[in-house]
PDB file of C-alpha atoms in Angstrom:
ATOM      1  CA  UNK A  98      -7.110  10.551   4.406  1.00  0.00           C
ATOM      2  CA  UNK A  99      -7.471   6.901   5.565  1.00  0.00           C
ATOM      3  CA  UNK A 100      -7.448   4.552   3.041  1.00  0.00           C
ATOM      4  CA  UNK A 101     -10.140   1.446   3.143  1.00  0.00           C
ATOM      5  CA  UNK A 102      -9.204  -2.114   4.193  1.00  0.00           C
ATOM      6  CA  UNK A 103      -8.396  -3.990   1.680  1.00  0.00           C
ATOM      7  CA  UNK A 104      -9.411  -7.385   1.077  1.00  0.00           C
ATOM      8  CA  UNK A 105      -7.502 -10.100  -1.255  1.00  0.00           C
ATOM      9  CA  UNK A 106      -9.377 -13.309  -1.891  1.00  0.00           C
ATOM     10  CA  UNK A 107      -6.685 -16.502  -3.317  1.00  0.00           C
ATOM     11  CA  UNK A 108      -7.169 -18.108  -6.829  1.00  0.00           C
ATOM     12  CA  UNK A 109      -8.597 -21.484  -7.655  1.00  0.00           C
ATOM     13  CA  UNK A 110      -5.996 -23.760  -6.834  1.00  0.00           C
ATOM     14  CA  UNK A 111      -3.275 -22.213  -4.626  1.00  0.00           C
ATOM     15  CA  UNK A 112      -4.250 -20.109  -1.153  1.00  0.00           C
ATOM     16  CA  UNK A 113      -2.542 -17.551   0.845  1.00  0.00           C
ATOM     17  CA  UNK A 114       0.069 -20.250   2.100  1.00  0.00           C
ATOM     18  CA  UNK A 115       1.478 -19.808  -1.903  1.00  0.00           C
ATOM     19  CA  UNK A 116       4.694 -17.866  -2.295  1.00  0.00           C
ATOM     20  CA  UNK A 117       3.462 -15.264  -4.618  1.00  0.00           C
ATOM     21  CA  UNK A 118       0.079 -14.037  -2.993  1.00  0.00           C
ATOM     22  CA  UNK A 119       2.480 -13.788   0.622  1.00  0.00           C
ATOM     23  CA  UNK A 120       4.623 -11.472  -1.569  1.00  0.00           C
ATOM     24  CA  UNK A 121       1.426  -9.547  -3.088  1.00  0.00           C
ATOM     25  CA  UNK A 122       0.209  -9.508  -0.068  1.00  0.00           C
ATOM     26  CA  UNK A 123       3.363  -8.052   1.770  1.00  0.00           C
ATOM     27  CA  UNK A 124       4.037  -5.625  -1.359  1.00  0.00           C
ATOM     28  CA  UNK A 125       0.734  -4.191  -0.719  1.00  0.00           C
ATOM     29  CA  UNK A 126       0.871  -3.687   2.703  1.00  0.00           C
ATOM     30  CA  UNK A 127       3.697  -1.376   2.615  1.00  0.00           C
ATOM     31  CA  UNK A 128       2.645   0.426   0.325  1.00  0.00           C
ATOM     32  CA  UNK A 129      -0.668   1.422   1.195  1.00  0.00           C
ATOM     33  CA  UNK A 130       0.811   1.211   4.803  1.00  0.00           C
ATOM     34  CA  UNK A 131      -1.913  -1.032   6.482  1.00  0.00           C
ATOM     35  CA  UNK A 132      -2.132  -4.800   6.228  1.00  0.00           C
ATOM     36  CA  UNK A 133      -4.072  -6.651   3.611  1.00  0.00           C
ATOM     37  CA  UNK A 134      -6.914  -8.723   4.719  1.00  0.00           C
ATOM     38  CA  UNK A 135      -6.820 -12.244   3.401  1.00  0.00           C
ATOM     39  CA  UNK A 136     -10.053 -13.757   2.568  1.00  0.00           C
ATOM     40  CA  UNK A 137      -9.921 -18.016   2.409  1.00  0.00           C
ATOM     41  CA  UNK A 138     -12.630 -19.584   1.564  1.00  0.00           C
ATOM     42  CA  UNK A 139     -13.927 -22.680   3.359  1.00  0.00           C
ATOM     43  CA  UNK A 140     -12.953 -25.094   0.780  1.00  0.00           C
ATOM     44  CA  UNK A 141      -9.169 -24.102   0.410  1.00  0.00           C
ATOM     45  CA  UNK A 142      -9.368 -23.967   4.550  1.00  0.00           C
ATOM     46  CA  UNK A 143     -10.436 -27.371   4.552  1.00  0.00           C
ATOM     47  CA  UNK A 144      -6.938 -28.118   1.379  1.00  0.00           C
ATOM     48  CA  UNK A 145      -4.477 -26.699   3.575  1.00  0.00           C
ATOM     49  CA  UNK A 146      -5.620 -28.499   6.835  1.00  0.00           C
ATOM     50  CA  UNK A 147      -5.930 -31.671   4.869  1.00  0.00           C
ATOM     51  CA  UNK A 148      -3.285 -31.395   2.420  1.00  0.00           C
ATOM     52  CA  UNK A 149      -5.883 -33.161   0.152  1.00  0.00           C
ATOM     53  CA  UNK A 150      -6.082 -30.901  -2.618  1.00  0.00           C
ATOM     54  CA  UNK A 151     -10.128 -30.070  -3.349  1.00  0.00           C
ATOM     55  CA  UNK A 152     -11.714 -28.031  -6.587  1.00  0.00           C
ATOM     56  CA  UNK A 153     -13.644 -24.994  -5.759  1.00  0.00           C
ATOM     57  CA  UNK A 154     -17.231 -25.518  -4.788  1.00  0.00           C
ATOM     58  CA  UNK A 155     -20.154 -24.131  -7.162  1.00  0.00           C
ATOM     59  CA  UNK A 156     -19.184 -20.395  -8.053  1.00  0.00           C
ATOM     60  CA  UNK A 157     -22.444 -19.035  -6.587  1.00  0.00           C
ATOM     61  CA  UNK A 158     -21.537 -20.319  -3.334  1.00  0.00           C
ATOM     62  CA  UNK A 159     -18.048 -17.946  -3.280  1.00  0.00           C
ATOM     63  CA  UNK A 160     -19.850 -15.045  -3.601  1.00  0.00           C
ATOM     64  CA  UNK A 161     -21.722 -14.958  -0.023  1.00  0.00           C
ATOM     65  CA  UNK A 162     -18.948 -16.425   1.566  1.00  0.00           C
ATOM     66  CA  UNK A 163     -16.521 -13.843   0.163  1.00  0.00           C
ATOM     67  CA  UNK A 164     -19.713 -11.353   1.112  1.00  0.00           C
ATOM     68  CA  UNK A 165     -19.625 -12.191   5.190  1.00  0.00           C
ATOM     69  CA  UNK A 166     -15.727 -11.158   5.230  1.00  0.00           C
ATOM     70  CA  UNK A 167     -16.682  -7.725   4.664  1.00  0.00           C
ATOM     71  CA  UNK A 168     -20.513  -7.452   6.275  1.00  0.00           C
ATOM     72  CA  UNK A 169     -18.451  -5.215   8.971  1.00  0.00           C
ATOM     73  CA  UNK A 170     -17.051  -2.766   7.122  1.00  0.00           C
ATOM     74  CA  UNK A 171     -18.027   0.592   6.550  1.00  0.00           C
ATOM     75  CA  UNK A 172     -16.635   1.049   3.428  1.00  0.00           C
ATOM     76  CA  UNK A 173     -13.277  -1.391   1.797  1.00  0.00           C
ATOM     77  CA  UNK A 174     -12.003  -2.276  -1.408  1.00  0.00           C
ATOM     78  CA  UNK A 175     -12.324  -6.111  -2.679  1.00  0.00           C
ATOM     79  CA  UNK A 176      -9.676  -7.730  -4.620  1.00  0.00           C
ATOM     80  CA  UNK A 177      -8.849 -11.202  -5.820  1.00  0.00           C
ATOM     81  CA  UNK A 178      -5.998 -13.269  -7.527  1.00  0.00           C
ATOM     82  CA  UNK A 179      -7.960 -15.390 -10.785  1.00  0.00           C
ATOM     83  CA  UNK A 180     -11.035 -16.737  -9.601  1.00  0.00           C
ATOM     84  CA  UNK A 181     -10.763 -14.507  -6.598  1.00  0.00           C
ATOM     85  CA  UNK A 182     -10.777 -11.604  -8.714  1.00  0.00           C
ATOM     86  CA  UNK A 183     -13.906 -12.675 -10.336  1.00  0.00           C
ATOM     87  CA  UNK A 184     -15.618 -13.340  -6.812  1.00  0.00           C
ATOM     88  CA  UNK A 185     -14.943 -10.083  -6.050  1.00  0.00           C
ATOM     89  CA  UNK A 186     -16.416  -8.645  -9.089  1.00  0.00           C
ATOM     90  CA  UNK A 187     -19.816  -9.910  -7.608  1.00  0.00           C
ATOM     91  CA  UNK A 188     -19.958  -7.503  -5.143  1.00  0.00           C
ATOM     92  CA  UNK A 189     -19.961  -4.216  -6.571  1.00  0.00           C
ATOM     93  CA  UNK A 190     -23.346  -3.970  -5.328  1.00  0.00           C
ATOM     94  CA  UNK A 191     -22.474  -4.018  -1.606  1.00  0.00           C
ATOM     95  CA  UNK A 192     -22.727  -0.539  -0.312  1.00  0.00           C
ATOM     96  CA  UNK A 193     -19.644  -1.132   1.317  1.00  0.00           C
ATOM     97  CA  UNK A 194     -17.534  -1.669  -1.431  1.00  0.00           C
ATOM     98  CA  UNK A 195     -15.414   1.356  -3.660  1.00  0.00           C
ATOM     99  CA  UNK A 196     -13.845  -0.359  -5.462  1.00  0.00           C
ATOM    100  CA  UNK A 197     -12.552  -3.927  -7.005  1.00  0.00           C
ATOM    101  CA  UNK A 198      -8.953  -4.963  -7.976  1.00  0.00           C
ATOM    102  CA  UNK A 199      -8.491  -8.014 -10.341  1.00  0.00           C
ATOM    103  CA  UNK A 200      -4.582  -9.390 -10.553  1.00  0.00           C
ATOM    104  CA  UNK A 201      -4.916 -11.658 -13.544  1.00  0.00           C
ATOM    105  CA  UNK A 202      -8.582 -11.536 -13.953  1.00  0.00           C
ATOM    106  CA  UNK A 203      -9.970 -14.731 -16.062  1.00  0.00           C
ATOM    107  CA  UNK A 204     -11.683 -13.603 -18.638  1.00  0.00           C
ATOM    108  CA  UNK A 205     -12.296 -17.294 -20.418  1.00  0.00           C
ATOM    109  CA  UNK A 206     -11.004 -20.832 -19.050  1.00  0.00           C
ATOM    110  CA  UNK A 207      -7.177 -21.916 -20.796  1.00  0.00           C
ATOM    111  CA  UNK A 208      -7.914 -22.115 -24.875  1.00  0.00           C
ATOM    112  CA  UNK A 209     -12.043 -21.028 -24.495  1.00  0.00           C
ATOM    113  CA  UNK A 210     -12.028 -17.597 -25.390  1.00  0.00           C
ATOM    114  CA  UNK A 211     -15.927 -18.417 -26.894  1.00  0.00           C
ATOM    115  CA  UNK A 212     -16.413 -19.266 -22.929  1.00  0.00           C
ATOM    116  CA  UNK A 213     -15.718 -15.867 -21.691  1.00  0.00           C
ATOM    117  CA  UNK A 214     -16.556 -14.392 -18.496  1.00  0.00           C
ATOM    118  CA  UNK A 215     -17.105 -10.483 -19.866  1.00  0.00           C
ATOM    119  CA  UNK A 216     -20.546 -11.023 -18.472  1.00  0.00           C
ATOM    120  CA  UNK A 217     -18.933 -10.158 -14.217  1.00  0.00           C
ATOM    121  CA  UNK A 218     -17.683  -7.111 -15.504  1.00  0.00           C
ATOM    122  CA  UNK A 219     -20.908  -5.296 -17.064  1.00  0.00           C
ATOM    123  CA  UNK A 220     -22.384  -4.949 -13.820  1.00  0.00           C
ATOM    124  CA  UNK A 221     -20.000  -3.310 -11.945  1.00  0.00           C
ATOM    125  CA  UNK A 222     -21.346  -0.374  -9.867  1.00  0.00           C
ATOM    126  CA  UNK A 223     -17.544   0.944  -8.612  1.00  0.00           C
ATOM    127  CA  UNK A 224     -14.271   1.211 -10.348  1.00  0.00           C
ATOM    128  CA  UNK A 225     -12.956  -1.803 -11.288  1.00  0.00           C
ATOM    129  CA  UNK A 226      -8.811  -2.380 -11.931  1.00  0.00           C
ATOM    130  CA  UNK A 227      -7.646  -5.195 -13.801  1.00  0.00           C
ATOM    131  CA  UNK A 228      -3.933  -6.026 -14.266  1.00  0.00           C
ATOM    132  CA  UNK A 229      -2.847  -8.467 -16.454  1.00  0.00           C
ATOM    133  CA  UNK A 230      -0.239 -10.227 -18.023  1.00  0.00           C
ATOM    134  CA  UNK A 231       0.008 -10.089 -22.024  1.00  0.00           C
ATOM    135  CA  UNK A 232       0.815 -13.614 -21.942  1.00  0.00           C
ATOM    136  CA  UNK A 233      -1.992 -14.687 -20.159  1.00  0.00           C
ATOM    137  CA  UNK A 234      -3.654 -17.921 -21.536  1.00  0.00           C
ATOM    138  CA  UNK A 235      -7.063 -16.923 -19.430  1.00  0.00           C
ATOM    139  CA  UNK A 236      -7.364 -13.606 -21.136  1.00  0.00           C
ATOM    140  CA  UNK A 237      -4.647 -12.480 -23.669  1.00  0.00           C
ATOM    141  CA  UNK A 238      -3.735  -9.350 -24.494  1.00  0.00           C
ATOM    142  CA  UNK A 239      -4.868  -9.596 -28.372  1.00  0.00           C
ATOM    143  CA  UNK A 240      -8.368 -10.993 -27.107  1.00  0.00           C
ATOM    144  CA  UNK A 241      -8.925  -8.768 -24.174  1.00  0.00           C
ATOM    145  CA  UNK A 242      -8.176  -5.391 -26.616  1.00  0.00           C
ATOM    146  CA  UNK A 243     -10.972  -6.577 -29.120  1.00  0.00           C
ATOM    147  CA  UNK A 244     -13.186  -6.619 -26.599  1.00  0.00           C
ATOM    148  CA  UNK A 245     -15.857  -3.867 -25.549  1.00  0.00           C
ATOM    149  CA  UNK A 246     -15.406  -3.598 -22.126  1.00  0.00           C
ATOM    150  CA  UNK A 247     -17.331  -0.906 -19.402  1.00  0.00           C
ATOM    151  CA  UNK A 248     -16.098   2.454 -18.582  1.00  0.00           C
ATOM    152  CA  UNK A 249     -15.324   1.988 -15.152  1.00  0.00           C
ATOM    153  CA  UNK A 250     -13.013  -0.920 -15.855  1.00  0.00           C
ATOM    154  CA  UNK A 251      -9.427  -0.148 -16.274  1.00  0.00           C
ATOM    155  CA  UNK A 252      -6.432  -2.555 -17.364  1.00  0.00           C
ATOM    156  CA  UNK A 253      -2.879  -2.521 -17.002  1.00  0.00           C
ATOM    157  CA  UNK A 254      -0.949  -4.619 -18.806  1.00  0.00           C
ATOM    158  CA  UNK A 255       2.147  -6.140 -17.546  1.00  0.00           C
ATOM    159  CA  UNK A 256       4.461  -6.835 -20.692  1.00  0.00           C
ATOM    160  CA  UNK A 257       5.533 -10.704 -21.245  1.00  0.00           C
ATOM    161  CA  UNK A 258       3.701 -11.872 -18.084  1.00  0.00           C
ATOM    162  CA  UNK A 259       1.443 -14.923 -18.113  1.00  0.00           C
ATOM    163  CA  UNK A 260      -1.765 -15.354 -15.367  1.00  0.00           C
ATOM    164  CA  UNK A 261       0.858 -15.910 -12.567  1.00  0.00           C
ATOM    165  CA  UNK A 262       3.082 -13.185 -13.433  1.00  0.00           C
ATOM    166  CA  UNK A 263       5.985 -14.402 -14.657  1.00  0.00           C
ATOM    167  CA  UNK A 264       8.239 -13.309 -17.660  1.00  0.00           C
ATOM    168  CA  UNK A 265      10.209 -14.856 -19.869  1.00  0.00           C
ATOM    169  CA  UNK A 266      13.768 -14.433 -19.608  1.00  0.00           C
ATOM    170  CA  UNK A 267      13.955 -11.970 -22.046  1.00  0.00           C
ATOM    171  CA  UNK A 268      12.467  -9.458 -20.191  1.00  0.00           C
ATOM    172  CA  UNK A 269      14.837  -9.699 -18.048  1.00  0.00           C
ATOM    173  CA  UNK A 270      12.054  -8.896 -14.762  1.00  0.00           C
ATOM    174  CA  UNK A 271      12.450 -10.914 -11.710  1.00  0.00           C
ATOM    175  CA  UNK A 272       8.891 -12.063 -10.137  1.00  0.00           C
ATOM    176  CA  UNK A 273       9.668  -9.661  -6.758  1.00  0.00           C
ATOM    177  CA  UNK A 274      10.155  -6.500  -9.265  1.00  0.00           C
ATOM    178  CA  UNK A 275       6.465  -7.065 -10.850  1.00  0.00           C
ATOM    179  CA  UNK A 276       4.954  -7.868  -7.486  1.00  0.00           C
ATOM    180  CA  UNK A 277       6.155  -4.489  -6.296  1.00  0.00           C
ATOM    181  CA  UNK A 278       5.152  -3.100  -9.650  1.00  0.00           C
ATOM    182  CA  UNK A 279       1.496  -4.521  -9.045  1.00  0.00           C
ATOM    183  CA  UNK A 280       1.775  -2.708  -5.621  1.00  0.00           C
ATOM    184  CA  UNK A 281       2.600   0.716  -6.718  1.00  0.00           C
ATOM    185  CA  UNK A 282       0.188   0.153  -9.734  1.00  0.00           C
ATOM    186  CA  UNK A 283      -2.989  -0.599  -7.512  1.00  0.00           C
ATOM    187  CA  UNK A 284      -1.682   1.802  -4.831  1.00  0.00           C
ATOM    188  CA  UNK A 285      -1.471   4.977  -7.627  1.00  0.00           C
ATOM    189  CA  UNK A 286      -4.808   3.517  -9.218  1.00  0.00           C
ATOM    190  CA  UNK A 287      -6.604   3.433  -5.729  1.00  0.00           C
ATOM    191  CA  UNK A 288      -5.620   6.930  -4.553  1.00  0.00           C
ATOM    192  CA  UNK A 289      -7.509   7.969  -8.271  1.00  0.00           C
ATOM    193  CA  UNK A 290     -10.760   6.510  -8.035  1.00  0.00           C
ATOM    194  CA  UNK A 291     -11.450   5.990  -4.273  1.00  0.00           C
TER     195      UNK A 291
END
């Protein structure tokens, strides 16, 4: 069985140009053994040409743009690194979309847990995957396991990570053994619930 394109929108601040989603990004690939789609949108386009660095534009505005990458496809999955995550939890709806993958989904801005963001997730028409550190300061592993969350939203937790991945010394993990961990993670997740 073929398995669908897959998509990977960038976070907030850093694009596909960053060291860790080219890692993802590779990890992924070989795994699932077809390339990952990078989706950029038009405002980190603009960063990386300028060097100037911009904030995101209105939310709202992601969500179409994120929408046209995909208008193609016949069917495809739609992931997203923080905010891209989120975007791609928008588009559930989309007939061609099976499923969505979240790494380091941001469940409330840094220290605003009363801000949270639970509302993208009770929507979601197709299996959703979330993976996230339990040192994450967007959505921490004591908050996010209070919370009542769908049925078709699953989360792995990566032990002693924070919302870029990376461990403390202790654990003793270097950043390119979780990357491939996130690969075989969405990889065995994906061949479950597509």
């Amino acid at each position: 069985m073929k398995s669908f394109p897959f998509y990977l929108a960038h976070g907030a601040g850093a694009g596909h140009n960053n060291t860790f989603l080219k890692l993802l990004c590779d990890a992924i690939s070989k795994q699932r053994q077809q390339t990952v789609v990078p989706v950029t949108f038009s405002y980190m386009k603009q960063q990386e040409l300028t060097g100037k660095r911009r904030p995101p534009p209105r939310f709202n505005t992601l969500i179409p743009e994120y929408a046209r990458c995909i208008e193609n496809e016949e069917a495809c999955i739609v992931a997203g690194k923080s905010m891209g995550g989120r975007v791609a939890t928008q588009l559930s709806h989309l007939p061609m979309t099976k499923a969505v993958v979240c790494f380091g989904f941001p469940f409330y801005p840094a220290g605003k847990p009363e801000k949270h963001r639970l509302a993208f997730l009770e929507e979601l028409q197709v299996p959703c995957l979330i993976i996230q550190g339990t040192r994450d300061a967007l959505g921490s592993y004591d908050w996010v396991t209070q919370q009542s969350l769908p049925d078709n939203v699953n989360i792995i937790w990566i032990e002693g990570a924070d919302h870029d991945f990376k461990t403390q010394k202790k654990y003793n993990r270097s950043i390119d053994e979780i990357i491939l961990d996130l690969a075989v993670q969405t990889k065995s997740w994906l061949e479950k619930n597509t």
